[in-house]
Amino acid sequence: MRKRLRMSRLGGDDLFDKPDYALVGIVRIPELEKSPARAIGRRVLWALLALLLCSLVVYVDRSGYRDAKGTELTYLDALYYSAVTLSTTGYGDITPISESARLINVLFITPIRVLFLIVLIGTTLEVLTERSRQAIKIQNWRNRVRNHTVVVGYGTKGRTATAAVLADGVRPSEVVVVDENQAALDVAAAHGLVTVRGDATKSDVLRLAGVQHAAALVIAANRDDTAVMVTLTARELNPRAKIVVAIRESENTHLMRQSGANSVVVSSETAGRLLGIATITPSVVEVVEDLLSPEEGYAIAEREVEPSETGGSPAHTKDLVLGVVRDGTLYRVGDSHVEEIEVGDRLLYVRQGGKA
């Protein structure tokens, strides 16, 4: 496994050092869906504004133009001239004859004509410039992404974990999903999540996802050995991040903790326990599900100790306290180590879903 890990770090190009335009298709920054009617209406509005502005300029300088009829230009004539000029039709019945009018045509009306045409064919240009827009968005995102959550694997476990993170108040733009399956990434992008396509066992892919600046990492890989490699690489990149890993076999728990995981969830055994409990007391399973759904009912949360609570018993706080975290170690209520609450402790308690 260590040999495979070294090969994954050394082999292939380093994605992290590639220019932003080369990452289009690998990194995907979500954007709000726009109504086609709204997009077309906006372009038409810009075109009308350009036409109006051009007609006003021509009308103000109408003395510098000659009409084929030999009469002075009216505003309607200026509007007509602007329309045929911006659309590049150019009938020639109204022409600029003075030097100032021709200079204005070169310096002002010609750029507006180009802008007018760009607006009219904006749909085509939007497709052509999509890569550039994505490259700029990727650059901006990489410069500002900090203290976010990275989810490795967007299968059933990854999707459920992401839903729990979002339900706890994290914004979709602060969650990055890493997966090799493009279909899974499309689902994540549809929910407003940032996505990175690649093998998470490679350090350059994790660096591209910003693991070195992440606050938390959720590893929901399909294989335990993959989870170990991702954990080792992530811990090397970020010694301070909170790493939570889901594994299939309980005998790999010790290995995962040695690799740097803060929390390890044995998914198969947890599901088995719930199945066993459901055969005897189905209502207990419903309560457990309720506690695991932060957006509704009740949920298990963690908070700092309030000054008025220090020196007292965890059982005498305003909340139903389940445990005390002291110096990174969890103690259950009733443990002799936490008979009195100390400054710096954190309380695990039951709160009503949807409330902080």
XYZ file of C-alpha atoms in Angstrom, residues 19-181:
163
model
C -2.853 26.974 -15.452
C -6.508 27.677 -14.697
C -7.644 27.291 -18.312
C -6.285 23.724 -18.323
C -8.539 22.852 -15.363
C -11.799 23.565 -17.194
C -13.702 20.276 -17.209
C -11.795 19.048 -14.149
C -12.893 21.747 -11.688
C -16.473 22.947 -12.041
C -17.732 26.050 -10.255
C -21.543 26.106 -9.975
C -23.574 29.060 -11.144
C -27.209 29.994 -10.831
C -29.480 28.774 -13.608
C -30.790 31.614 -15.789
C -34.118 31.779 -17.558
C -33.663 31.752 -21.387
C -36.362 34.418 -21.745
C -34.573 36.584 -19.190
C -31.221 36.155 -20.913
C -32.687 37.072 -24.319
C -34.595 40.027 -22.841
C -31.411 41.339 -21.243
C -29.565 41.197 -24.581
C -32.401 42.955 -26.393
C -32.406 45.667 -23.725
C -28.666 46.256 -24.133
C -29.106 46.435 -27.913
C -31.898 49.017 -27.567
C -29.810 51.088 -25.162
C -26.895 51.059 -27.611
C -29.233 52.131 -30.411
C -30.703 54.928 -28.285
C -27.285 56.210 -27.231
C -26.037 56.212 -30.814
C -29.126 58.077 -32.076
C -28.702 60.765 -29.412
C -25.064 61.326 -30.381
C -25.977 61.613 -34.070
C -28.858 63.976 -33.350
C -26.726 66.283 -31.225
C -24.206 66.479 -34.103
C -26.891 66.522 -36.847
C -25.376 69.546 -38.567
C -22.426 67.393 -39.582
C -24.615 64.949 -41.523
C -26.151 65.230 -44.985
C -29.511 63.793 -45.940
C -30.122 62.709 -49.549
C -33.239 64.913 -49.465
C -31.165 67.926 -48.512
C -33.119 68.620 -45.328
C -31.881 68.935 -41.758
C -31.885 65.692 -39.790
C -34.751 65.067 -37.384
C -34.478 62.751 -34.407
C -36.292 60.103 -36.465
C -33.611 60.485 -39.147
C -30.911 60.083 -36.470
C -32.632 56.979 -35.136
C -32.955 55.583 -38.656
C -29.291 56.278 -39.413
C -28.221 54.633 -36.160
C -30.307 51.528 -36.872
C -28.934 50.964 -40.391
C -25.400 51.790 -39.236
C -25.325 49.498 -36.182
C -26.829 46.642 -38.178
C -24.133 47.231 -40.868
C -26.833 47.719 -43.526
C -25.697 51.236 -44.526
C -27.996 52.491 -47.294
C -25.956 55.661 -47.752
C -28.878 58.069 -47.865
C -27.612 59.776 -44.703
C -23.860 60.301 -44.479
C -21.437 62.175 -42.192
C -19.830 65.005 -44.132
C -18.041 67.095 -41.500
C -14.725 66.099 -39.966
C -16.202 66.090 -36.462
C -19.053 63.783 -37.501
C -16.626 61.378 -39.172
C -14.340 61.428 -36.127
C -17.295 60.608 -33.875
C -18.188 57.758 -36.243
C -14.700 56.317 -35.969
C -14.199 56.756 -32.223
C -17.726 56.275 -30.901
C -20.285 54.847 -33.326
C -18.016 52.095 -34.679
C -17.318 50.632 -31.176
C -21.053 50.795 -30.440
C -21.696 48.933 -33.706
C -19.326 46.187 -32.580
C -21.016 46.067 -29.158
C -24.412 45.962 -30.838
C -23.413 42.956 -32.943
C -21.874 41.217 -29.930
C -25.136 41.607 -28.035
C -27.161 40.263 -30.959
C -25.005 37.164 -31.341
C -24.393 36.825 -27.605
C -25.618 33.223 -27.448
C -22.931 32.073 -29.875
C -20.240 34.118 -28.198
C -21.313 32.814 -24.795
C -20.555 29.271 -25.917
C -17.220 30.347 -27.365
C -16.209 32.197 -24.205
C -17.468 29.587 -21.723
C -13.979 28.147 -21.233
C -12.584 31.607 -20.505
C -15.396 32.351 -18.047
C -14.853 29.046 -16.287
C -11.096 29.648 -16.142
C -11.657 33.040 -14.487
C -14.133 31.532 -12.008
C -11.692 28.733 -11.182
C -8.912 31.262 -10.593
C -11.081 33.377 -8.283
C -12.291 30.310 -6.393
C -8.783 28.949 -5.848
C -7.625 32.309 -4.505
C -10.384 32.608 -1.903
C -11.332 29.055 -0.888
C -10.589 28.562 2.808
C -12.073 26.612 5.750
C -14.363 24.614 3.482
C -15.481 20.976 3.549
C -14.146 18.422 1.071
C -16.231 15.303 0.372
C -14.404 12.423 -1.303
C -16.852 10.090 -3.035
C -20.383 11.134 -3.965
C -22.160 7.834 -3.715
C -24.950 7.131 -1.245
C -22.755 7.817 1.798
C -21.196 10.927 0.298
C -24.537 12.404 -0.744
C -26.059 11.734 2.681
C -23.053 13.219 4.466
C -23.200 16.312 2.238
C -26.926 16.731 2.939
C -26.199 16.635 6.680
C -23.428 19.232 6.311
C -25.697 21.550 4.325
C -28.551 21.058 6.782
C -26.204 22.199 9.540
C -25.820 25.618 7.905
C -22.854 25.198 5.561
C -23.344 26.939 2.212
C -23.169 24.792 -0.969
C -20.317 26.956 -2.299
C -18.262 25.887 0.749
C -18.467 22.183 -0.108
C -16.131 20.588 -2.672
C -16.893 17.118 -4.029
C -14.088 14.934 -5.399
C -15.024 11.912 -7.514
C -13.971 10.149 -10.705
C -17.563 9.507 -11.777
